[in-house]
Coordinates of C-alpha atoms in Angstrom, one line a residue:
Chain G
M259 CA -12.2 -22.0 -20.8
A260 CA -9.0 -23.8 -21.6
E261 CA -7.6 -26.7 -19.6
K262 CA -4.2 -25.8 -18.3
T263 CA -1.8 -27.2 -15.9
Y264 CA -0.8 -25.5 -12.6
L265 CA 2.6 -25.0 -14.1
Q266 CA 1.2 -23.3 -17.3
A267 CA -1.1 -21.2 -15.1
L268 CA 1.9 -19.9 -13.1
N269 CA 3.9 -19.3 -16.3
E270 CA 1.0 -17.3 -17.8
A271 CA 0.7 -15.2 -14.7
L272 CA 4.4 -14.3 -14.9
R273 CA 4.1 -13.5 -18.6
L274 CA 1.0 -11.3 -18.2
E275 CA 2.5 -9.3 -15.3
M276 CA 5.8 -8.8 -17.1
E277 CA 3.9 -7.6 -20.2
R278 CA 1.8 -5.3 -18.0
D279 CA 4.5 -3.7 -15.8
E280 CA 8.1 -3.3 -16.9
N281 CA 9.1 -3.1 -13.3
V282 CA 8.3 -6.8 -12.9
F283 CA 11.3 -9.0 -13.4
I284 CA 12.3 -12.5 -12.5
M285 CA 15.5 -13.6 -10.7
G286 CA 16.7 -17.0 -9.4
E287 CA 18.8 -20.0 -10.0
D288 CA 18.5 -21.4 -13.5
V289 CA 15.3 -19.4 -14.3
G290 CA 16.7 -18.2 -17.7
Q291 CA 17.3 -20.3 -20.7
F292 CA 16.9 -23.4 -18.5
G293 CA 13.4 -22.3 -17.6
G294 CA 13.5 -23.0 -13.9
C295 CA 14.1 -26.2 -12.0
F296 CA 10.5 -27.4 -12.6
G297 CA 9.9 -25.4 -15.8
V298 CA 7.8 -22.6 -14.4
T299 CA 9.7 -19.8 -16.2
Q300 CA 10.0 -21.6 -19.5
G301 CA 10.0 -19.4 -22.5
L302 CA 10.2 -16.1 -20.6
F303 CA 13.9 -15.7 -21.1
D304 CA 13.4 -15.8 -24.9
E305 CA 10.5 -13.4 -24.7
F306 CA 11.8 -10.8 -22.2
G307 CA 15.5 -11.2 -22.4
E308 CA 18.2 -11.7 -19.8
E309 CA 17.7 -8.3 -18.3
R310 CA 14.3 -9.2 -17.0
V311 CA 14.7 -13.0 -16.5
I312 CA 17.9 -13.0 -14.5
D313 CA 20.0 -16.1 -13.8
T314 CA 21.6 -15.7 -10.4
P315 CA 24.6 -17.5 -8.9
I316 CA 23.7 -20.2 -6.4
T317 CA 23.6 -17.7 -3.5
E318 CA 20.3 -17.7 -1.8
S319 CA 21.0 -14.8 0.6
A320 CA 22.1 -12.6 -2.2
I321 CA 19.0 -13.5 -4.3
L322 CA 16.6 -12.7 -1.5
G323 CA 18.4 -9.6 -0.3
A324 CA 18.8 -8.3 -3.8
A325 CA 15.1 -8.8 -4.4
A326 CA 14.3 -6.9 -1.2
G327 CA 16.7 -4.1 -2.1
A328 CA 15.4 -3.9 -5.6
A329 CA 11.8 -3.9 -4.3
A330 CA 12.6 -1.1 -1.9
S331 CA 14.1 0.8 -4.8
G332 CA 11.0 0.7 -6.9
L333 CA 11.0 -2.6 -8.8
R334 CA 8.7 -5.6 -8.4
P335 CA 11.0 -8.7 -8.3
V336 CA 9.7 -12.2 -8.5
A337 CA 12.4 -14.3 -7.0
E338 CA 12.5 -18.1 -7.2
L339 CA 14.2 -20.5 -4.8
M340 CA 14.5 -23.9 -6.4
F341 CA 13.3 -25.6 -3.3
V342 CA 11.7 -24.1 -0.2
D343 CA 14.3 -26.0 1.8
F344 CA 17.0 -23.6 0.7
I345 CA 15.3 -20.8 2.6
G346 CA 17.4 -21.7 5.6
V347 CA 20.5 -20.4 3.9
S348 CA 18.8 -17.1 3.3
M349 CA 16.2 -16.7 6.0
D350 CA 17.8 -13.5 7.5
Q351 CA 17.2 -11.6 4.2
L352 CA 13.6 -12.7 4.2
F353 CA 12.5 -12.4 7.9
N354 CA 14.8 -9.8 9.3
Q355 CA 15.2 -7.6 6.2
A356 CA 12.3 -7.9 3.7
A357 CA 9.5 -8.6 6.2
K358 CA 10.5 -5.9 8.7
M359 CA 11.7 -3.0 6.6
R360 CA 8.4 -1.3 6.3
F361 CA 7.6 -1.5 10.0
M362 CA 11.1 -0.8 11.3
F363 CA 11.3 2.3 9.1
G364 CA 8.0 3.7 10.3
G365 CA 6.2 3.0 7.1
K366 CA 8.8 4.5 4.8
A367 CA 9.8 1.5 2.8
T368 CA 7.6 -0.5 0.5
V369 CA 8.8 -4.0 -0.4
P370 CA 6.7 -5.4 -3.2
M371 CA 8.6 -8.7 -3.8
T372 CA 7.2 -12.1 -4.5
L373 CA 9.2 -15.2 -3.5
R374 CA 8.1 -18.4 -5.3
M375 CA 9.2 -21.7 -3.8
P376 CA 8.2 -25.2 -4.5
Q377 CA 7.7 -27.4 -1.5
G378 CA 6.3 -30.8 -0.5
A379 CA 7.2 -34.5 -0.6
G380 CA 6.4 -37.2 -3.2
I381 CA 9.2 -37.2 -5.7
G382 CA 11.8 -39.1 -3.7
A383 CA 13.9 -36.0 -3.2
A384 CA 14.5 -36.8 0.5
A385 CA 14.8 -34.7 3.6
Q386 CA 16.5 -31.5 2.3
H387 CA 14.3 -31.1 -0.9
S388 CA 10.9 -32.1 0.3
Q389 CA 9.7 -30.1 3.3
S390 CA 6.6 -28.1 3.7
L391 CA 7.6 -25.0 5.7
E392 CA 4.6 -22.7 5.6
A393 CA 4.4 -22.6 9.4
W394 CA 7.8 -20.8 9.5
F395 CA 6.5 -18.0 7.2
M396 CA 3.1 -17.6 8.8
H397 CA 4.9 -16.8 12.1
I398 CA 6.7 -13.7 10.7
P399 CA 4.8 -10.4 10.8
G400 CA 5.3 -8.6 7.5
L401 CA 5.1 -11.6 5.2
K402 CA 2.0 -12.8 3.3
V403 CA 1.8 -16.5 2.7
V404 CA 0.0 -17.8 -0.3
I405 CA -0.4 -21.6 -0.9
P406 CA -2.7 -22.3 -3.9
S407 CA -4.0 -25.7 -4.8
T408 CA -5.6 -25.4 -8.2
P409 CA -4.3 -24.0 -11.5
Y410 CA -7.1 -21.3 -11.5
D411 CA -6.1 -20.2 -8.0
A412 CA -2.4 -20.4 -8.8
K413 CA -2.7 -17.9 -11.7
G414 CA -5.0 -15.4 -10.0
L415 CA -3.1 -15.5 -6.7
L416 CA 0.3 -15.1 -8.4
I417 CA -0.9 -12.0 -10.2
S418 CA -2.2 -10.7 -6.9
A419 CA 1.1 -11.5 -5.2
I420 CA 3.1 -9.6 -7.8
R421 CA 0.8 -6.6 -7.5
D422 CA 0.9 -6.7 -3.7
D423 CA 3.1 -4.0 -2.1
N424 CA 4.3 -6.5 0.6
P425 CA 6.7 -9.4 0.5
V426 CA 4.6 -12.4 -0.5
V427 CA 5.8 -16.0 0.0
F428 CA 4.2 -18.0 -2.7
L429 CA 4.3 -21.7 -2.0
E430 CA 3.8 -24.2 -4.8
H431 CA 3.6 -27.9 -4.5
K432 CA 5.9 -29.9 -6.8
L433 CA 3.2 -32.6 -7.3
L434 CA 0.7 -30.0 -8.4
Y435 CA 2.7 -28.7 -11.4
G436 CA 1.1 -31.3 -13.6
V437 CA -2.4 -31.0 -12.3
S438 CA -4.9 -29.6 -14.9
G439 CA -7.9 -27.4 -14.5
E440 CA -9.8 -24.6 -16.2
V441 CA -7.9 -21.4 -16.5
P442 CA -9.0 -18.3 -18.4
D443 CA -6.5 -16.9 -20.9
E444 CA -6.9 -13.4 -19.7
S445 CA -5.5 -11.7 -16.6
Y446 CA -7.5 -11.9 -13.3
T447 CA -6.7 -11.6 -9.6
I448 CA -7.9 -13.5 -6.5
E449 CA -7.8 -11.5 -3.3
I450 CA -5.0 -12.6 -1.0
G451 CA -6.6 -13.7 2.2
K452 CA -9.8 -15.1 0.6
G453 CA -10.3 -18.8 0.8
E454 CA -12.8 -21.0 -1.1
I455 CA -15.0 -23.9 -0.4
K456 CA -13.9 -26.6 -2.8
R457 CA -16.7 -29.0 -1.9
E458 CA -19.9 -28.3 0.0
G459 CA -21.0 -30.6 2.8
A460 CA -23.0 -30.4 6.0
D461 CA -21.5 -33.0 8.4
V462 CA -17.8 -32.0 8.9
T463 CA -15.4 -29.3 7.8
I464 CA -12.1 -30.3 6.4
V465 CA -9.7 -27.4 6.1
A466 CA -7.0 -28.4 3.7
T467 CA -4.2 -26.7 1.8
S468 CA -2.1 -27.2 -1.3
Q469 CA -1.8 -30.8 -2.4
M470 CA -3.8 -31.9 0.6
V471 CA -6.9 -30.4 -0.9
Y472 CA -7.0 -33.2 -3.4
T473 CA -6.5 -35.8 -0.7
A474 CA -9.3 -34.2 1.3
L475 CA -11.6 -34.2 -1.8
E476 CA -10.9 -37.9 -2.3
A477 CA -11.5 -38.6 1.3
A478 CA -14.8 -36.7 1.0
E479 CA -15.9 -39.0 -1.8
K480 CA -15.1 -42.1 0.4
L481 CA -17.0 -40.6 3.3
K482 CA -20.0 -39.8 1.1
A483 CA -20.3 -43.5 0.4
E484 CA -20.7 -44.0 4.1
G485 CA -23.2 -41.2 4.4
I486 CA -21.0 -38.4 5.7
E487 CA -21.0 -35.2 3.7
A488 CA -17.7 -33.3 4.2
E489 CA -17.1 -29.7 3.3
V490 CA -13.6 -29.0 2.0
V491 CA -12.4 -25.5 2.7
D492 CA -9.2 -24.3 1.1
P493 CA -7.9 -21.1 2.7
R494 CA -5.6 -20.6 -0.2
C495 CA -3.5 -18.2 1.9
L496 CA -2.3 -18.7 5.4
Q497 CA -1.4 -15.1 6.1
P498 CA -3.8 -13.3 6.0
L499 CA -6.0 -16.3 6.9
D500 CA -9.7 -16.4 5.9
K501 CA -10.9 -17.3 9.4
D502 CA -14.4 -16.1 8.7
L503 CA -14.8 -18.7 6.0
I504 CA -13.5 -21.5 8.3
I505 CA -15.7 -20.4 11.2
E506 CA -18.8 -20.1 9.0
S507 CA -18.2 -23.6 7.7
V508 CA -17.7 -25.0 11.3
K509 CA -21.0 -23.3 12.3
K510 CA -22.7 -25.3 9.7
T511 CA -21.0 -28.7 10.2
N512 CA -20.1 -28.5 13.9
A513 CA -17.0 -30.6 13.4
L514 CA -13.5 -29.7 12.2
V515 CA -10.6 -31.7 10.7
I516 CA -7.5 -29.9 9.4
A517 CA -5.2 -31.5 6.9
H518 CA -1.8 -30.3 5.7
E519 CA 1.4 -31.9 4.6
A520 CA 3.6 -29.9 7.0
V521 CA 4.7 -31.6 10.2
Q522 CA 1.6 -31.7 12.4
F523 CA 3.4 -30.4 15.6
A524 CA 3.2 -26.6 15.6
G525 CA 2.1 -26.7 12.0
P526 CA -0.5 -24.4 10.4
G527 CA -3.2 -26.6 11.7
A528 CA -2.3 -25.7 15.3
E529 CA -3.1 -22.1 14.6
I530 CA -6.4 -22.9 12.8
A531 CA -7.5 -25.2 15.6
A532 CA -6.7 -22.6 18.2
I533 CA -8.6 -19.9 16.3
V534 CA -11.7 -22.1 16.0
A535 CA -11.4 -23.2 19.7
D536 CA -11.1 -19.5 20.7
E537 CA -13.9 -18.1 18.6
A538 CA -16.3 -20.9 17.8
I539 CA -16.0 -23.7 20.3
E540 CA -19.7 -23.6 21.1
Y541 CA -20.4 -24.7 17.6
L542 CA -18.2 -27.8 17.9
D543 CA -19.8 -31.0 19.0
A544 CA -16.6 -33.0 18.8
P545 CA -12.8 -32.4 19.4
I546 CA -10.9 -30.8 16.6
K547 CA -8.7 -33.3 14.7
R548 CA -5.5 -32.6 12.9
V549 CA -3.9 -34.6 10.1
G550 CA -0.3 -33.7 9.3
A551 CA 3.0 -35.3 8.7
P552 CA 4.8 -37.2 11.6
F553 CA 7.5 -35.4 13.5
C554 CA 10.4 -36.6 11.5
P555 CA 12.3 -35.4 8.4
V556 CA 11.0 -36.5 5.0
P557 CA 12.4 -40.0 4.3
F558 CA 13.8 -41.1 0.9
S559 CA 12.7 -44.7 0.2
P560 CA 9.3 -44.7 -1.6
P561 CA 7.3 -46.8 0.9
L562 CA 8.6 -44.6 3.8
E563 CA 7.9 -41.4 1.9
Q564 CA 4.4 -42.5 1.0
F565 CA 3.7 -43.5 4.6
Y566 CA 5.0 -40.1 5.7
I567 CA 2.7 -38.0 3.5
P568 CA -0.8 -37.8 5.0
G569 CA -3.2 -39.9 2.9
V570 CA -6.9 -40.3 2.2
E571 CA -7.1 -42.9 4.9
N572 CA -5.7 -40.6 7.5
I573 CA -8.3 -38.0 6.8
V574 CA -11.1 -40.6 6.6
S575 CA -10.3 -42.0 9.9
A576 CA -9.8 -38.6 11.5
V577 CA -13.3 -37.7 10.3
K578 CA -14.8 -41.0 11.5
S579 CA -13.3 -40.6 14.9
I580 CA -15.5 -37.5 15.5
R581 CA -18.5 -38.3 13.3
Chain A
M89 CA 42.2 16.5 -6.3
A90 CA 41.3 20.2 -6.2
L91 CA 38.1 20.6 -4.2
S92 CA 35.9 23.5 -3.9
K93 CA 35.7 25.4 -0.7
Q94 CA 32.0 24.5 -0.5
T95 CA 32.8 20.7 -0.5
L96 CA 35.6 21.1 2.0
V97 CA 33.4 23.1 4.4
H98 CA 30.6 20.7 3.9
M99 CA 32.8 17.8 5.0
F100 CA 34.1 19.8 7.9
E101 CA 30.6 20.5 9.1
T102 CA 29.5 16.9 8.6
M103 CA 32.4 15.5 10.7
N104 CA 31.6 17.9 13.4
R105 CA 27.9 17.2 13.3
I106 CA 28.6 13.5 13.7
R107 CA 31.0 14.1 16.5
M108 CA 28.7 16.3 18.5
F109 CA 25.7 14.2 17.8
E110 CA 27.5 11.1 19.1
Q111 CA 28.9 12.9 22.2
K112 CA 25.4 14.0 23.0
L113 CA 24.1 10.5 22.7
Q114 CA 26.9 9.3 24.9
E115 CA 25.9 11.8 27.6
F116 CA 22.2 11.0 27.4
F117 CA 22.7 7.2 27.2
A118 CA 24.7 7.5 30.4
A119 CA 22.0 9.5 32.0
G120 CA 19.5 6.7 31.2
E121 CA 17.4 8.8 28.8
I122 CA 17.9 6.5 25.8
P123 CA 16.3 3.0 25.6
G124 CA 18.0 0.0 24.1
F125 CA 21.5 0.0 22.6
V126 CA 23.5 2.7 21.0
H127 CA 26.6 1.9 19.0
L128 CA 28.7 5.1 18.7
Y129 CA 30.7 6.1 15.7
L130 CA 33.2 8.4 17.6
G131 CA 36.6 8.2 15.9
E132 CA 35.3 7.0 12.6
E133 CA 33.7 10.2 11.3
A134 CA 36.1 10.6 8.3
V135 CA 34.8 7.4 6.7
A136 CA 31.2 8.3 6.4
T137 CA 31.9 11.9 5.6
G138 CA 34.4 11.2 2.9
A139 CA 32.4 8.4 1.4
C140 CA 29.0 10.2 1.3
A141 CA 30.6 13.4 0.0
A142 CA 31.3 11.4 -3.2
L143 CA 27.6 10.6 -3.7
T144 CA 24.5 12.5 -4.8
D145 CA 21.1 12.5 -3.1
K146 CA 19.9 10.0 -5.6
D147 CA 22.5 7.4 -4.8
M148 CA 21.6 4.8 -2.2
I149 CA 23.5 3.6 0.8
T150 CA 23.1 0.6 3.1
S151 CA 24.4 1.1 6.6
T152 CA 25.3 -1.0 9.6
H153 CA 24.3 -1.1 13.3
R154 CA 26.9 1.7 13.8
G155 CA 24.9 3.8 11.4
H156 CA 24.4 7.3 12.8
G157 CA 27.5 8.7 11.0
H158 CA 26.5 7.2 7.7
L159 CA 23.0 8.6 8.0
L160 CA 24.1 12.1 9.0
A161 CA 26.7 12.2 6.3
K162 CA 24.0 11.2 3.7
G163 CA 21.9 14.1 4.9
G164 CA 19.8 12.6 7.6
D165 CA 17.8 15.1 9.7
L166 CA 19.3 15.6 13.1
K167 CA 16.0 16.1 14.9
L168 CA 14.3 13.1 13.3
M169 CA 17.3 11.0 14.1
M170 CA 17.5 12.2 17.7
A171 CA 13.8 11.7 18.2
E172 CA 14.0 8.2 16.9
I173 CA 16.9 7.2 19.1
F174 CA 14.9 8.6 22.0
G175 CA 12.0 6.4 21.0
R176 CA 9.7 9.2 20.1
Q177 CA 6.7 9.3 17.8
T178 CA 8.2 12.2 15.8
G179 CA 11.3 10.1 15.0
Y180 CA 12.3 8.9 11.6
C181 CA 10.6 5.5 12.2
K182 CA 7.8 6.8 14.5
G183 CA 9.7 5.2 17.4
K184 CA 9.5 1.7 15.9
G185 CA 13.0 1.3 14.6
G186 CA 15.4 3.0 17.0
S187 CA 19.1 3.6 16.5
M188 CA 19.7 0.4 14.5
H189 CA 16.9 0.8 12.0
I190 CA 16.8 4.4 10.8
A191 CA 16.1 4.9 7.1
D192 CA 15.2 7.7 4.8
L193 CA 14.5 6.4 1.3
D194 CA 14.1 10.0 0.0
L195 CA 17.7 10.6 0.9
G196 CA 18.8 7.2 -0.5
I197 CA 19.2 5.7 2.9
L198 CA 18.1 2.1 2.8
G199 CA 18.5 1.8 6.5
A200 CA 20.9 1.1 9.3
N201 CA 20.9 -2.6 9.9
G202 CA 20.8 -4.6 13.1
I203 CA 22.3 -7.7 11.4
V204 CA 26.0 -7.9 10.8
G205 CA 26.4 -8.4 7.0
G206 CA 22.7 -7.7 6.4
G207 CA 23.1 -4.8 4.1
G208 CA 25.2 -6.3 1.4
P209 CA 22.5 -8.1 -0.5
L210 CA 20.1 -5.1 -0.1
A211 CA 22.8 -2.8 -1.7
V212 CA 23.1 -5.3 -4.5
G213 CA 19.3 -4.9 -5.0
A214 CA 19.6 -1.1 -5.0
A215 CA 22.4 -1.3 -7.6
L216 CA 20.5 -3.8 -9.6
A217 CA 17.5 -1.4 -9.7
A218 CA 19.7 1.5 -10.8
K219 CA 21.1 -0.7 -13.7
Y220 CA 17.6 -2.0 -14.5
K221 CA 16.1 1.4 -14.7
K222 CA 19.2 2.7 -16.6
T223 CA 19.6 5.6 -14.2
D224 CA 23.2 6.6 -13.5
H225 CA 22.7 6.1 -9.7
V226 CA 25.1 4.0 -7.7
A227 CA 24.7 2.1 -4.4
L228 CA 27.2 2.2 -1.6
C229 CA 27.4 -0.5 1.0
F230 CA 29.0 0.3 4.3
F231 CA 30.2 -2.8 6.1
G232 CA 32.5 -3.4 9.0
D233 CA 35.5 -5.8 9.4
G234 CA 33.2 -8.2 11.2
A235 CA 30.7 -8.2 8.3
S236 CA 33.5 -8.8 5.8
N237 CA 33.6 -12.4 7.1
Q238 CA 29.9 -13.0 6.6
G239 CA 28.7 -15.1 3.7
T240 CA 26.2 -12.4 2.7
T241 CA 29.1 -10.0 2.1
Q242 CA 31.0 -12.4 0.0
E243 CA 27.8 -13.3 -2.0
S244 CA 27.2 -9.6 -2.6
L245 CA 30.8 -8.9 -3.8
N246 CA 30.5 -11.9 -6.1
M247 CA 27.0 -11.0 -7.5
A248 CA 27.9 -7.3 -7.9
S249 CA 31.0 -8.1 -9.8
A250 CA 29.5 -10.9 -12.0
W251 CA 26.8 -8.5 -13.0
K252 CA 29.0 -5.4 -13.2
L253 CA 26.6 -3.5 -10.9
P254 CA 27.1 0.2 -10.0
L255 CA 28.1 -0.6 -6.4
V256 CA 30.8 0.6 -4.1
F257 CA 31.7 -1.5 -1.1
V258 CA 33.1 0.7 1.7
N259 CA 34.7 -1.4 4.4
E260 CA 35.0 0.4 7.7
N261 CA 37.8 -1.5 9.4
N262 CA 37.8 -0.4 13.0
G263 CA 39.8 -3.3 14.2
Y264 CA 37.1 -5.1 16.2
G265 CA 34.1 -7.2 15.5
I266 CA 32.4 -6.6 18.9
S267 CA 35.3 -7.7 21.1
C268 CA 37.1 -9.9 18.7
P269 CA 40.2 -8.3 17.2
Q270 CA 40.9 -8.6 13.5
C271 CA 44.0 -10.8 14.0
K272 CA 41.8 -13.4 15.6
S273 CA 39.0 -13.3 13.1
M274 CA 40.8 -13.4 9.8
A275 CA 44.1 -14.3 8.3
V276 CA 44.4 -11.4 5.9
V277 CA 45.7 -8.0 7.1
D278 CA 44.0 -6.1 4.4
I279 CA 40.3 -6.8 3.7
A280 CA 40.8 -5.0 0.4
D281 CA 42.9 -8.1 -0.7
R282 CA 39.6 -10.0 -1.0
A283 CA 38.6 -7.8 -3.9
A284 CA 41.0 -9.7 -6.0
A285 CA 38.9 -12.9 -5.6
Y286 CA 36.0 -11.0 -7.3
D287 CA 38.1 -9.3 -9.9
M288 CA 37.4 -5.8 -8.7
P289 CA 39.7 -3.0 -7.6
G290 CA 40.5 -3.1 -3.9
V291 CA 42.2 -0.2 -2.2
V292 CA 43.3 0.6 1.3
V293 CA 43.0 4.1 2.6
D294 CA 43.7 5.9 5.8
G295 CA 40.2 6.0 7.2
N296 CA 41.0 8.8 9.5
D297 CA 41.8 11.1 6.5
V298 CA 38.6 12.3 5.1
L299 CA 40.2 13.5 1.9
A300 CA 41.8 10.1 1.3
V301 CA 38.4 8.4 1.8
F302 CA 36.7 10.9 -0.5
E303 CA 39.3 10.5 -3.2
A304 CA 39.2 6.7 -3.2
V305 CA 35.4 6.5 -3.1
T306 CA 35.0 9.2 -5.8
E307 CA 37.2 7.1 -8.0
A308 CA 35.1 4.0 -7.3
V309 CA 31.9 5.9 -7.8
K310 CA 33.1 7.1 -11.2
R311 CA 33.9 3.6 -12.2
A312 CA 30.5 2.4 -11.1
R313 CA 28.7 5.2 -12.9
K314 CA 30.6 4.3 -16.1
G315 CA 29.2 0.8 -15.9
E316 CA 32.6 -0.8 -15.1
G317 CA 31.3 -2.5 -11.9
P318 CA 32.0 -2.5 -8.2
S319 CA 35.0 -1.6 -6.1
L320 CA 36.1 -2.3 -2.6
V321 CA 37.5 0.6 -0.5
E322 CA 38.9 -0.4 2.8
C323 CA 39.2 2.4 5.3
K324 CA 41.4 1.7 8.3
T325 CA 40.1 3.4 11.3
Y326 CA 39.4 2.8 15.0
R327 CA 36.4 2.7 17.3
W328 CA 36.9 4.9 20.3
R329 CA 34.1 3.5 22.4
G330 CA 33.1 0.0 23.2
H331 CA 31.0 -2.0 20.8
F332 CA 27.9 -0.5 22.5
E333 CA 27.6 2.1 25.2
G334 CA 28.1 0.3 28.5
D335 CA 30.7 -2.1 27.0
A336 CA 33.5 -2.1 29.6
C337 CA 35.9 -2.7 26.7
T338 CA 38.3 -4.9 28.7
Y339 CA 39.5 -6.6 25.6
R340 CA 41.8 -3.9 24.3
C341 CA 44.7 -2.0 25.8
V342 CA 44.7 1.7 26.7
D343 CA 47.8 2.3 24.7
E344 CA 46.1 1.3 21.5
L345 CA 43.2 3.6 22.2
E346 CA 45.5 6.5 23.0
E347 CA 47.5 5.9 19.9
W348 CA 44.4 6.1 17.7
M349 CA 42.9 9.1 19.6
A350 CA 46.1 10.9 18.8
K351 CA 45.1 10.4 15.1
D352 CA 41.7 12.0 15.6
P353 CA 40.4 12.8 12.1
L354 CA 38.7 16.0 13.2
P355 CA 41.7 18.2 14.3
R356 CA 43.7 16.7 11.4
F357 CA 41.2 18.0 8.9
E358 CA 40.7 21.2 10.8
S359 CA 44.5 22.1 10.7
K360 CA 44.5 21.3 7.0
L361 CA 41.7 23.8 6.4
L362 CA 43.4 26.4 8.6
E363 CA 46.8 25.9 7.0
S364 CA 45.4 26.2 3.5
K365 CA 43.4 29.2 4.7
T366 CA 40.2 27.6 3.5
L367 CA 38.7 28.5 6.8
S368 CA 39.8 31.0 9.5
E369 CA 39.9 30.3 13.2
K370 CA 36.9 32.4 13.5
E371 CA 34.9 30.6 10.9
V372 CA 35.8 27.3 12.5
E373 CA 34.5 28.4 15.8
S374 CA 31.3 29.7 14.3
I375 CA 30.7 26.5 12.4
K376 CA 31.2 24.5 15.6
A377 CA 29.0 26.8 17.6
R378 CA 26.2 26.5 15.0
I379 CA 26.4 22.8 14.9
G380 CA 26.5 22.6 18.7
Q381 CA 23.3 24.6 18.7
E382 CA 21.7 22.3 16.0
V383 CA 22.5 19.3 18.2
E384 CA 21.0 21.0 21.3
E385 CA 17.9 21.8 19.3
A386 CA 17.6 18.2 18.2
V387 CA 17.9 17.0 21.8
R388 CA 15.2 19.4 22.8
Y389 CA 13.0 18.4 20.0
A390 CA 13.4 14.7 21.0
Q391 CA 12.8 15.4 24.7
E392 CA 9.7 17.5 24.0
S393 CA 8.3 15.0 21.5
P394 CA 5.6 12.6 22.6
L395 CA 6.2 8.9 23.0
P396 CA 4.3 6.8 20.4
P397 CA 0.7 5.9 21.3
T398 CA 0.1 2.2 21.7
S399 CA -2.7 2.5 19.2
A400 CA 0.0 2.9 16.5
L401 CA 1.5 -0.5 17.3
M402 CA 0.0 -2.4 14.4
D403 CA 0.5 0.3 11.8
D404 CA 2.9 -0.4 8.9
V405 CA 3.2 -4.2 9.4
Y406 CA 1.8 -4.3 5.8
A407 CA 1.7 -1.7 3.2

């Protein structure tokens, strides 16, 4: 299997799906000749032409609404927002229109759109270009929320997202674009809603998403040196959430730490903690610990930004506080 | 424009169907039989009727929260609409959408919309799909004077024009955005003037004259089908009722309402048809009686239909 970056994996998924189904097309700001803000759509304009890789004006509401309208009219748009932070401008078209059309219309509309958005801190982009907003999307019935960490997962899940008949919010982490891993050349899918154990361990479960999976794996190596074997569970999707996988792991390890880059307060970890408390509290022999960003906007200056992002030490000390 | 008798009669029937449907809703809302809100279309029937008469079944429309007229004009089923507004399982949306969210994609109705300005981008998407698939279908976006100030509407006008999409923007200017009169919410007198900013034709028509609306929209649809891009047709009309049923409407004067009620689009069109001998008095009466009966049947259907079972709550959240 060839080594590919997360970015290449995404690009390949888009190419394969566009080749497979002529109803799949891309729209977004600078996705054409320019190749996308982070380069994910590179080369597709030359290959598929401007009718299928559509450069839009900088008008996020119109992009999302047009994607929803086109999806309801029989196409499979893959829309890109340059940064997840811009969703605020266009949220109505996502959560009041795309997400609800099917339900509101009594099942009559099908809205197979995918919305790709990079999120996350770490490149000095400051408060309006660095947030992790997955909790917003998890809270809206009608949306699916996919948040892959590895190149392999990114490709398989993006293909699944494009083929899904529902609006799928596909969250990429800017710092992951350059991460490499083994990715098959051919097309394959990963079921949306199925998580994966990224590292097995018997002493504590660390549920981590996106970029934080790597931080958790590093933390697990440190803990190993101290005799604690951590199991790292990557749900890969937050809606639907693979709660069975999480609960099974907790039953084995009897301890749970949840790590994400989103602000900890009312973040995705709150929901995961509540589910485990509701459904598996008898298996826990310690309180659930959450590791997330502090309750402040993402800062600019490098030392502040690095301090803001949950790190290996945060996870290690959370684990040690209960193990 | 010389029109066939069939088209003229169809328009006459549609206007009367909308009128009687709305009057029935008014009655049943007052009687407490309809949950939630209803936003009535009384007085504006000529706009939906004239505009939709210029479309085929394959063309798509997006509607507003005052959508009953648009939906009926596009061919919406009276019974299914009535049942939905009554919150019944047999309604268009199985009782999950209500008045503000009725859709029928088979009839090209992409839905009424509870969000002011929500439909513009969706209409852009429908028009984009038509262009992408190289059909000759067009999309038509109904929007009010209130929505004309929303960013989504401006974004949609811009995008549609930049991409020369087969889209017709039909502005239904009824003078008020909820309680706020046009003079307080915008500096322009004619919303159609805004079309110039997007390099598309912008025309003002008498929105109480169904033939004037039909003619202007037909022209715009022709242009759209030829690949020449979008147009904006502003239809000046007036909302007889409050923003919603129950609105005491203290923000406008009685004279204004009376002045507009004197310009009622229905008798105006009816006299035209009688004068031109397109229809006889007798035919007019029989059409009205038939539609009255259809509306009664729709009410009966709604009242006799079951309420949705709670077991259906979670259906259709996802496909």
